[in-house]
Amino acid sequence: MQFARKLPKTDTGVDDGIEIRIENLSVRFPDKNSRATVDALTGINLDIRRGEFISLVGPSGCGKTTLLRTIADLQAPSEGTVTVRGRTPREMRLQKKFGIVFQSPVLYDWRTARRNVCMPMELMGLPRKQRTRTVSEMLDLVNLLGSGHKYPHQMSGGMQQRVGIARALATQPEILLMDEPFSALDEFTKEKLNEELLSIWSIAKKTVVFVTHNIAESVFLSDRVVVLSPHPGRVSAVVEIDLPRPRHLAVRDTPAFGALVSRVRNSFEGV
Amino acid sequence: MNAIRWKKFFASPKWVTVVWVLGLILVWEIGATVVAGVKRTPENVLPHLYQIIGSVFSSQKANSTQTAIQIVLSNAWITLMRAGIGFALGAMAGFMLALLMSLFSAVEKMIFPYLMMIQMIPILGMAPIVLAITRDIDKSRIVIAAILTFYPVATNTLSGFKAVEREKRELMFSLAASRYDVYRKLLIPSSLPYLFTGLKIAAPMAITASILVDTLQGGGGLGCMMSQSLKHAMTIYVFWQIVFLSAIIGILSYQLMAWLEKLVSPYRRSGGDFPATDAKEPTP
Ligand SMILES: Nc1ncnc2c1ncn2[C@@H]1O[C@H](COP(=O)(O)OP(=O)(O)O)[C@@H](O)[C@H]1O
Ligand SMILES: [Mg+2]
């Protein structure tokens, strides 16, 4: 597999190990009911390291999705800047450096699993042979090689979400942005996919920004958990997760895990 | 038939159709019997169904050369061809306009009110105007069928473009897809069900319209024969045959669109699992 990462070049030419730098970021929306504005995010400062698995966790409405969308250039900042490898999010998007996984699978229902995974590569104009090979690799990665011929309506929610992940990885993006990808799934499927995601991450070594409202999930997956609090959306804590890797589901029964979950839970303000 | 098969039959929607058809025949026949008792020429008002069916197989000439059914079928062909051409032209124009309206919102704002207005003019009012402009009954038939097709196709396709979920568009955006690719890979395929809804509405309408235009002037076509038959220039059973044939053609035209839709969208064909012949899929 071609996951070998090119050495990144920043504008200064110095590799400081920072993948995404968020400085003094604020995002405001006009309020529907009044003239006032909603502060979705205020004064966010955050550095995300290269290759790091980072989670944004918080109750709904605290601005997790907005932060993710701002990194992906789907939302413009009201104030402050987001820098990705020394470049603007827009430049990175145009170079197709982001792989995005949404909460719903967002599959094209007229395409089979294979053709869904293939779609981004068609846009890039890659030759068919390469596309076919990469599609198989990606489906293999998410354990769906045998289901490539299925249409979305023939697959379970978990399978659909795995196709979505395979599609996000198909363009070999530098950064994987995931917005509550497993929150619509049942507990068993979610746990299985959590483990799968970690093994994919250990192979692919992408930088992952993972949004969730599930504290245990964020602790299990992440190198660091960023705790967001609402009204206005802000960072109230960043918790280092020093559990050893590779991690398996059993780690959740250890006292260290429980302690970390408590630390994250106690970091919320004004909820 | 055993009990299980009966159960299956009543669980399927088929029996609804059967009940409807039987009910219709019953009402028709009661009506025909009543009419036969009070009118001197009941076939002008409501003949029995067996009389109409009988007239289809009758070898009696309805004019100098043709039997009733021969007249009906040869004229049906004329009407159907014109309706078909008009339908195809109208569908293409409607789709193109929907594309334009979705590409440029200014076009939508400018044109949509006129679309609504054209739609509100009744065919019977529009037909003489079109005839006066084209001065040709054949062209009028095509134009009217096209106008009637145009509106449902354009509006349905446009709402299909608009119904695409935000996240599907954002996925394209995040992949820096060109506008052309967004339409080709996302908007057009996902609006196909809407397009076909428009086509299914339009197809029977185009045929009805074409028949109506026929009645304006001689020169053949089902509508023309209908009015001649009603004026007793030929047997009244030509009229009754046309009534039934038009209904059948209308239903078939709808079915044709439904069949076409299934043909171009295999992913909607079934609820069940596809045969597991995965490995050899030609395009990835
Ligand atoms: N497009 C928008 N227009 C107006 N308000 C928005 C928009 N997107 C998000 N918001 C508001 O910003 C706040 C944060 O939303 P969001 O980022 O979706 O939170 P989360 O993903 O954590 O649930 C919420 O109060 C929400 O109502
Ligand atoms: Mg959200």
XYZ file of C-alpha atoms and ligand atoms in Angstrom:
583
model
C 0.000 0.000 0.000
C 1.161 3.462 -0.755
C 0.739 5.102 2.580
C 4.349 6.217 2.794
C 4.085 9.868 3.671
C 5.942 12.468 1.700
C 7.971 14.713 3.934
C 5.765 17.722 4.467
C 6.916 21.142 3.395
C 5.709 24.184 5.244
C 6.079 27.723 4.013
C 8.988 28.391 6.347
C 10.655 25.191 5.272
C 10.882 24.200 8.921
C 9.031 21.082 9.950
C 7.684 21.869 13.394
C 5.501 18.751 13.483
C 2.317 20.814 13.494
C -0.308 19.653 11.019
C -3.158 22.017 11.834
C -2.710 25.310 13.678
C -5.843 27.081 14.878
C -5.252 30.609 16.161
C -7.809 32.769 17.908
C -10.583 31.277 15.789
C -14.119 32.600 16.133
C -17.159 31.668 14.070
C -20.432 33.540 14.402
C -23.760 32.789 12.792
C -26.703 35.135 12.449
C -29.440 34.052 14.848
C -32.644 32.942 13.160
C -34.972 34.564 15.715
C -33.247 37.835 16.518
C -30.824 40.415 15.156
C -28.117 39.054 17.443
C -25.506 36.487 16.459
C -24.721 33.020 17.790
C -21.135 32.487 18.897
C -20.573 28.970 17.603
C -16.851 29.238 18.408
C -14.892 31.911 20.272
C -11.148 32.349 20.641
C -10.113 28.788 19.813
C -6.383 28.082 19.984
C -5.267 24.575 19.160
C -2.284 22.876 17.556
C -2.836 19.431 16.096
C 0.324 17.404 15.602
C 1.116 15.452 12.491
C -0.099 11.864 12.631
C -2.056 12.548 15.771
C -5.454 11.086 16.542
C -7.373 13.914 18.145
C -10.978 13.981 19.318
C -13.294 16.919 19.720
C -15.818 16.031 22.385
C -18.701 17.982 23.838
C -22.472 18.249 24.107
C -24.417 19.062 20.963
C -24.341 22.698 19.986
C -20.847 23.328 21.346
C -19.374 23.888 17.892
C -17.657 20.564 17.116
C -19.062 20.345 13.619
C -18.350 24.019 12.994
C -14.698 23.561 13.990
C -14.333 20.545 11.731
C -16.017 22.360 8.844
C -13.732 25.348 9.297
C -10.665 23.134 9.015
C -12.154 21.539 5.867
C -12.875 24.918 4.229
C -16.613 24.244 4.350
C -17.021 27.186 6.740
C -15.190 30.523 6.773
C -13.797 31.895 10.066
C -15.300 35.125 11.391
C -12.019 35.907 13.120
C -8.673 34.222 13.469
C -6.964 31.747 11.190
C -6.677 28.075 10.470
C -3.400 26.939 8.936
C -2.880 23.454 7.600
C 0.768 22.638 6.907
C 1.427 26.324 6.523
C -1.300 26.661 3.931
C -4.887 27.844 3.988
C -7.667 25.279 4.253
C -8.774 26.322 0.770
C -5.414 25.472 -0.766
C -5.442 22.134 0.996
C -8.979 21.398 -0.162
C -8.137 22.191 -3.771
C -5.252 19.730 -3.494
C -7.702 17.148 -2.105
C -5.768 16.732 1.132
C -8.891 16.188 3.251
C -10.837 12.979 3.555
C -14.203 13.642 5.141
C -16.545 11.167 6.807
C -19.943 12.545 7.739
C -22.381 11.423 10.395
C -24.608 9.884 7.735
C -22.783 7.750 5.166
C -23.602 10.139 2.274
C -23.272 7.361 -0.283
C -24.593 7.745 -3.797
C -27.409 5.222 -3.883
C -27.141 4.645 -7.643
C -23.572 3.427 -7.232
C -22.348 0.141 -5.809
C -19.914 0.134 -2.884
C -17.002 -0.188 -5.311
C -18.171 2.672 -7.478
C -18.780 4.853 -4.436
C -15.214 4.333 -3.278
C -14.065 4.953 -6.825
C -15.878 8.274 -7.250
C -13.207 10.614 -5.792
C -10.571 9.007 -7.995
C -12.735 9.540 -11.076
C -12.794 13.224 -10.179
C -9.005 13.177 -9.969
C -8.810 11.615 -13.404
C -6.766 8.622 -12.292
C -6.356 5.797 -14.826
C -8.837 2.948 -14.511
C -6.283 0.299 -13.576
C -5.054 2.308 -10.645
C -8.605 3.068 -9.573
C -9.603 -0.576 -9.600
C -6.561 -1.543 -7.578
C -7.010 1.193 -4.992
C -10.719 0.432 -4.617
C -9.873 -3.163 -3.760
C -7.181 -2.058 -1.311
C -9.518 0.340 0.444
C -12.405 -2.111 0.652
C -9.982 -4.686 2.007
C -8.861 -2.189 4.634
C -12.425 -1.779 5.914
C -13.182 -5.531 5.599
C -15.717 -5.142 2.803
C -13.910 -6.712 -0.122
C -16.696 -9.268 -0.583
C -19.474 -6.680 -0.667
C -18.212 -4.376 -3.382
C -21.097 -5.205 -5.686
C -23.767 -4.147 -3.214
C -25.814 -1.012 -3.475
C -26.149 1.148 -0.331
C -29.725 0.007 0.336
C -28.465 -3.561 0.499
C -25.972 -2.783 3.256
C -26.343 -2.259 7.011
C -25.576 1.116 8.557
C -22.190 -0.106 9.751
C -21.252 -1.379 6.300
C -22.335 1.897 4.718
C -20.219 3.891 7.133
C -17.231 1.658 6.336
C -17.730 2.340 2.638
C -17.713 6.045 3.545
C -14.384 5.600 5.338
C -12.917 3.671 2.405
C -14.013 6.456 0.083
C -12.441 9.102 2.314
C -9.137 7.190 2.293
C -9.193 6.502 -1.451
C -7.647 9.828 -2.424
C -4.722 9.241 -0.033
C -5.569 12.364 1.945
C -3.181 13.748 4.556
C -5.947 14.487 7.027
C -9.021 12.501 7.930
C -11.920 14.556 9.283
C -14.715 12.530 10.872
C -17.935 14.053 12.200
C -19.642 11.648 14.610
C -19.221 8.840 12.092
C -20.487 6.087 14.393
C -23.100 7.885 16.457
C -26.009 6.470 14.453
C -24.824 2.881 14.908
C -25.673 0.374 17.601
C -23.230 -0.157 20.466
C -21.804 -3.448 19.156
C -21.140 -2.177 15.657
C -19.696 1.019 17.057
C -17.169 -0.844 19.232
C -16.136 -3.040 16.353
C -15.638 -0.042 14.087
C -13.697 1.796 16.800
C -11.186 -1.027 16.892
C -11.133 -1.218 13.107
C -10.549 2.498 12.841
C -7.533 2.291 15.144
C -6.016 -0.485 13.092
C -6.613 1.486 9.871
C -5.040 4.519 11.499
C -1.999 2.514 12.615
C -1.475 1.385 9.018
C -2.315 4.624 7.263
C -0.778 7.035 9.787
C -3.021 9.938 8.884
C -3.771 12.863 11.089
C -7.309 12.213 12.327
C -9.706 14.797 13.736
C -12.602 12.844 15.199
C -15.786 14.494 16.454
C -17.933 12.667 18.997
C -20.212 13.315 21.935
C -19.259 9.988 23.483
C -16.556 10.465 26.148
C -15.507 6.796 26.368
C -15.179 6.606 22.594
C -12.973 9.692 22.500
C -10.696 8.364 25.276
C -10.420 4.952 23.657
C -9.413 6.309 20.259
C -7.359 9.398 20.866
C -3.901 10.696 21.631
C -5.540 13.842 22.943
C -9.121 14.758 23.727
C -10.197 18.354 23.203
C -13.144 19.214 25.440
C -15.461 21.862 24.030
C -18.115 23.701 26.024
C -21.096 25.579 24.619
C -22.478 29.146 24.826
C -20.124 30.344 23.559
C -18.268 27.414 21.987
C -14.797 27.263 23.507
C -12.027 24.844 24.466
C -12.328 24.112 28.178
C -9.618 21.466 28.431
C -7.207 19.328 26.457
C -6.618 15.913 28.000
C -3.583 13.800 27.048
C -4.505 10.125 26.721
C -1.367 8.157 27.590
C -2.872 4.686 27.338
C -0.481 2.328 25.564
C -1.059 1.355 21.938
C -2.102 -0.806 20.221
C -5.335 -0.533 22.186
C -8.020 -3.164 22.366
C -11.516 -2.987 23.760
C -10.299 -4.571 27.028
C -8.432 -1.383 27.869
C -11.760 0.142 28.833
C -11.920 -2.065 31.911
C -8.654 -0.729 33.349
C -8.593 1.840 36.173
C -6.402 4.144 34.043
C -9.128 4.305 31.412
C -11.786 5.067 34.009
C -9.659 7.819 35.484
C -9.193 9.446 32.087
C -12.924 9.282 31.353
C -13.585 11.029 34.682
C -11.011 13.680 33.898
C -12.662 14.436 30.586
C -16.125 14.447 32.136
C -15.056 16.837 34.884
C -13.614 19.262 32.356
C -16.965 20.428 31.018
C -18.036 23.900 31.972
C -21.521 25.300 32.026
C -23.312 22.183 30.846
C -56.967 -22.408 -6.072
C -56.049 -23.396 -2.561
C -56.268 -21.184 0.499
C -52.627 -20.118 0.509
C -52.755 -18.831 -3.030
C -55.866 -16.848 -2.233
C -54.102 -15.337 0.755
C -51.165 -14.340 -1.416
C -53.502 -12.859 -3.981
C -55.246 -10.657 -1.440
C -51.963 -9.591 0.095
C -50.801 -8.222 -3.271
C -52.133 -4.995 -4.736
C -53.371 -6.894 -7.807
C -56.798 -7.647 -6.408
C -57.466 -3.922 -6.004
C -57.032 -3.562 -9.760
C -59.279 -6.540 -10.390
C -62.013 -5.139 -8.144
C -61.771 -1.776 -9.867
C -62.052 -3.248 -13.343
C -64.959 -5.495 -12.359
C -66.723 -2.564 -10.683
C -66.242 -0.398 -13.747
C -67.667 -3.066 -16.045
C -70.635 -3.516 -13.714
C -71.460 0.205 -13.560
C -71.028 0.555 -17.320
C -73.330 -2.351 -18.050
C -76.026 -1.156 -15.623
C -75.844 2.243 -17.313
C -76.028 0.690 -20.777
C -79.059 -1.412 -19.814
C -80.874 1.625 -18.451
C -80.011 3.686 -21.540
C -81.132 0.876 -23.843
C -84.557 1.019 -22.147
C -85.149 4.745 -22.637
C -83.294 5.868 -25.772
C -84.078 5.104 -29.368
C -80.384 5.051 -30.414
C -78.679 3.883 -27.240
C -75.319 3.318 -28.983
C -74.956 7.108 -29.282
C -75.176 7.455 -25.514
C -73.839 4.286 -23.935
C -73.631 1.023 -25.861
C -73.067 -2.331 -24.192
C -69.444 -3.389 -23.892
C -70.069 -6.496 -26.005
C -71.377 -4.268 -28.786
C -68.132 -2.276 -28.782
C -66.034 -5.428 -28.716
C -68.185 -6.838 -31.492
C -67.574 -3.733 -33.601
C -63.825 -4.266 -33.289
C -64.133 -7.634 -35.020
C -66.803 -6.555 -37.478
C -65.783 -6.772 -41.146
C -68.366 -4.196 -42.198
C -66.775 -1.215 -43.999
C -67.128 2.037 -42.063
C -66.113 4.135 -45.072
C -65.391 3.246 -48.679
C -62.305 1.141 -47.957
C -61.742 0.421 -44.259
C -63.491 -1.277 -41.394
C -63.942 0.621 -38.130
C -60.903 -0.886 -36.428
C -58.712 -0.266 -39.475
C -59.685 3.403 -39.438
C -58.975 3.649 -35.713
C -55.589 1.941 -35.857
C -54.265 3.820 -38.894
C -55.255 7.131 -37.354
C -53.923 6.124 -33.960
C -50.540 5.785 -35.585
C -50.691 9.365 -36.915
C -51.647 10.760 -33.506
C -49.128 8.645 -31.659
C -46.215 9.648 -33.886
C -46.958 13.347 -33.477
C -47.464 12.981 -29.735
C -44.243 10.984 -29.482
C -42.152 13.533 -31.357
C -43.656 16.387 -29.353
C -43.108 14.492 -26.114
C -39.452 13.826 -26.926
C -38.807 17.433 -27.924
C -40.651 18.769 -24.895
C -38.827 16.430 -22.530
C -35.440 17.477 -23.905
C -36.300 21.158 -23.770
C -37.706 20.793 -20.257
C -34.576 19.047 -19.042
C -32.305 21.636 -20.636
C -34.286 24.461 -19.103
C -34.142 22.810 -15.682
C -30.360 22.632 -16.099
C -30.196 26.302 -17.034
C -32.443 27.315 -14.157
C -30.318 25.381 -11.685
C -27.055 26.763 -13.130
C -28.200 30.385 -13.189
C -30.686 31.478 -10.578
C -31.356 34.602 -12.673
C -32.783 32.370 -15.402
C -35.023 30.694 -12.860
C -36.346 34.011 -11.565
C -36.955 35.290 -15.072
C -38.540 32.239 -16.636
C -40.432 30.495 -13.878
C -43.407 32.911 -13.792
C -43.886 32.513 -17.555
C -43.754 28.758 -17.202
C -46.573 28.943 -14.693
C -48.608 31.172 -17.006
C -48.219 28.958 -20.056
C -49.271 26.056 -17.908
C -52.484 27.806 -16.925
C -53.742 28.387 -20.484
C -56.113 25.512 -21.305
C -55.096 23.363 -24.266
C -58.315 24.167 -26.047
C -57.449 27.845 -25.898
C -53.816 27.338 -26.795
C -54.398 24.985 -29.716
C -56.041 27.471 -32.147
C -53.306 30.011 -31.399
C -50.581 27.478 -32.129
C -52.426 26.391 -35.248
C -52.676 29.984 -36.424
C -48.934 30.430 -35.932
C -47.720 27.154 -37.429
C -50.512 26.968 -40.068
C -50.039 23.230 -40.043
C -52.037 20.693 -38.049
C -49.118 18.272 -37.872
C -46.747 20.849 -36.455
C -49.455 22.067 -34.059
C -49.888 18.592 -32.661
C -46.154 18.334 -32.058
C -45.896 21.797 -30.535
C -48.841 21.323 -28.176
C -47.597 17.929 -27.032
C -44.167 19.487 -26.481
C -45.539 22.411 -24.472
C -47.514 20.104 -22.220
C -44.537 17.811 -21.658
C -42.166 20.674 -21.081
C -43.665 21.989 -17.867
C -43.845 18.863 -15.675
C -40.425 17.741 -16.871
C -38.779 21.119 -16.219
C -40.297 21.666 -12.772
C -39.799 18.107 -11.557
C -36.195 17.957 -12.731
C -35.468 21.308 -11.123
C -36.849 20.172 -7.791
C -34.744 17.023 -8.230
C -31.614 19.174 -8.490
C -32.678 21.116 -5.426
C -33.475 18.021 -3.380
C -29.848 16.815 -3.341
C -28.675 16.731 0.279
C -26.258 19.397 1.402
C -23.678 16.851 2.486
C -23.577 15.205 -0.929
C -22.814 18.584 -2.459
C -20.231 19.283 0.224
C -18.515 16.012 -0.505
C -18.105 17.134 -4.124
C -16.934 20.554 -2.930
C -14.357 19.036 -0.585
C -13.004 17.038 -3.508
C -12.701 20.233 -5.540
C -15.013 18.799 -8.212
C -15.682 20.925 -11.271
C -19.179 22.172 -11.937
C -19.391 19.779 -14.850
C -18.505 16.837 -12.610
C -20.955 17.946 -9.937
C -23.749 17.748 -12.507
C -22.538 14.637 -14.248
C -21.725 12.581 -11.167
C -24.166 13.932 -8.610
C -27.011 16.206 -9.643
C -28.174 14.493 -12.817
C -28.074 10.904 -11.519
C -29.755 11.827 -8.260
C -32.504 13.796 -10.014
C -33.424 10.922 -12.346
C -36.364 9.738 -10.199
C -37.754 13.275 -10.356
C -37.238 13.477 -14.096
C -39.172 10.253 -14.518
C -41.963 11.522 -12.303
C -42.262 14.395 -14.767
C -42.150 12.062 -17.750
C -44.813 9.808 -16.264
C -47.126 12.759 -15.749
C -46.399 14.170 -19.194
C -46.682 11.076 -21.387
C -50.471 10.529 -21.138
C -50.992 14.307 -21.271
C -49.063 14.598 -24.529
C -51.301 11.949 -26.086
C -54.531 13.519 -24.839
C -53.365 16.878 -26.134
C -52.500 15.464 -29.519
C -56.002 13.947 -29.791
C -57.589 17.242 -28.810
C -55.635 19.126 -31.468
C -56.822 16.564 -34.046
C -60.395 17.694 -33.522
C -59.593 21.217 -34.759
C -59.112 20.370 -38.386
C -59.266 17.497 -40.824
C -56.186 15.652 -41.901
C -56.384 12.506 -39.857
C -55.625 11.510 -36.326
C -57.766 9.965 -33.610
C -59.433 13.229 -32.610
C -60.415 13.968 -36.185
C -62.050 10.551 -36.563
C -63.761 11.022 -33.229
C -65.515 14.191 -34.318
C -66.438 12.699 -37.687
C -67.891 9.701 -35.933
C -69.820 11.910 -33.550
C -71.229 13.831 -36.526
C -72.374 10.489 -37.945
C -70.048 10.692 -40.945
C -69.164 7.116 -40.013
C -70.338 4.533 -37.539
C -70.502 5.708 -33.931
C -68.489 2.657 -32.880
C -65.356 4.341 -34.251
C -65.875 6.852 -31.461
C -66.286 4.191 -28.791
C -63.273 2.262 -29.995
C -61.187 5.420 -29.859
C -62.339 6.134 -26.305
C -61.001 2.778 -25.174
C -57.896 2.826 -27.314
C -56.897 6.290 -26.019
C -57.262 5.100 -22.458
C -55.130 2.048 -23.215
C -52.467 4.104 -24.986
C -52.379 6.554 -22.085
C -51.819 3.773 -19.581
C -49.220 2.116 -21.797
C -47.322 5.369 -22.238
C -47.122 5.687 -18.462
C -45.999 2.082 -18.163
C -43.364 2.660 -20.823
C -41.871 5.484 -18.758
C -41.981 3.346 -15.616
C -40.207 0.573 -17.484
C -37.574 2.978 -18.839
C -36.978 4.223 -15.318
C -36.313 0.719 -14.063
C -33.991 0.168 -16.980
C -31.777 3.175 -16.198
C -31.872 2.825 -12.405
C -31.169 -0.804 -11.506
C -30.367 0.176 -7.907
C -34.045 0.777 -7.265
C -35.195 -2.407 -8.857
C -35.418 -4.628 -5.841
C -35.376 -4.779 -2.097
C -33.572 -8.098 -2.071
C -29.960 -9.060 -2.352
C -28.191 -9.163 -5.686
C -26.521 -12.397 -6.772
C -23.020 -12.440 -5.377
C -21.106 -12.156 -8.627
C -18.918 -9.432 -7.249
C -15.415 -10.063 -8.459
C -15.976 -9.553 -12.165
C -17.664 -6.168 -12.052
C -16.391 -4.434 -15.187
C -16.081 -0.856 -13.983
C -14.792 -0.266 -10.484
N -25.226 27.258 9.330
C -25.577 27.704 10.567
N -26.361 28.766 10.706
C -26.702 29.232 11.933
N -26.306 28.665 13.076
C -25.500 27.592 13.022
C -25.106 27.044 11.751
N -24.315 25.971 11.987
C -24.228 25.856 13.329
N -24.941 26.828 13.946
C -25.033 27.019 15.404
O -23.742 26.995 15.947
C -23.711 26.249 17.150
C -22.729 25.101 17.024
O -23.230 24.157 16.102
P -22.458 22.827 15.693
O -21.080 23.185 15.271
O -23.279 22.100 14.716
O -22.402 22.049 17.079
P -22.144 20.501 17.362
O -21.628 19.866 16.118
O -21.174 20.487 18.487
O -23.445 19.923 17.783
C -25.132 25.798 17.409
O -25.717 26.701 18.336
C -25.795 25.902 16.075
O -27.158 26.223 16.227
Mg -22.427 18.187 14.968
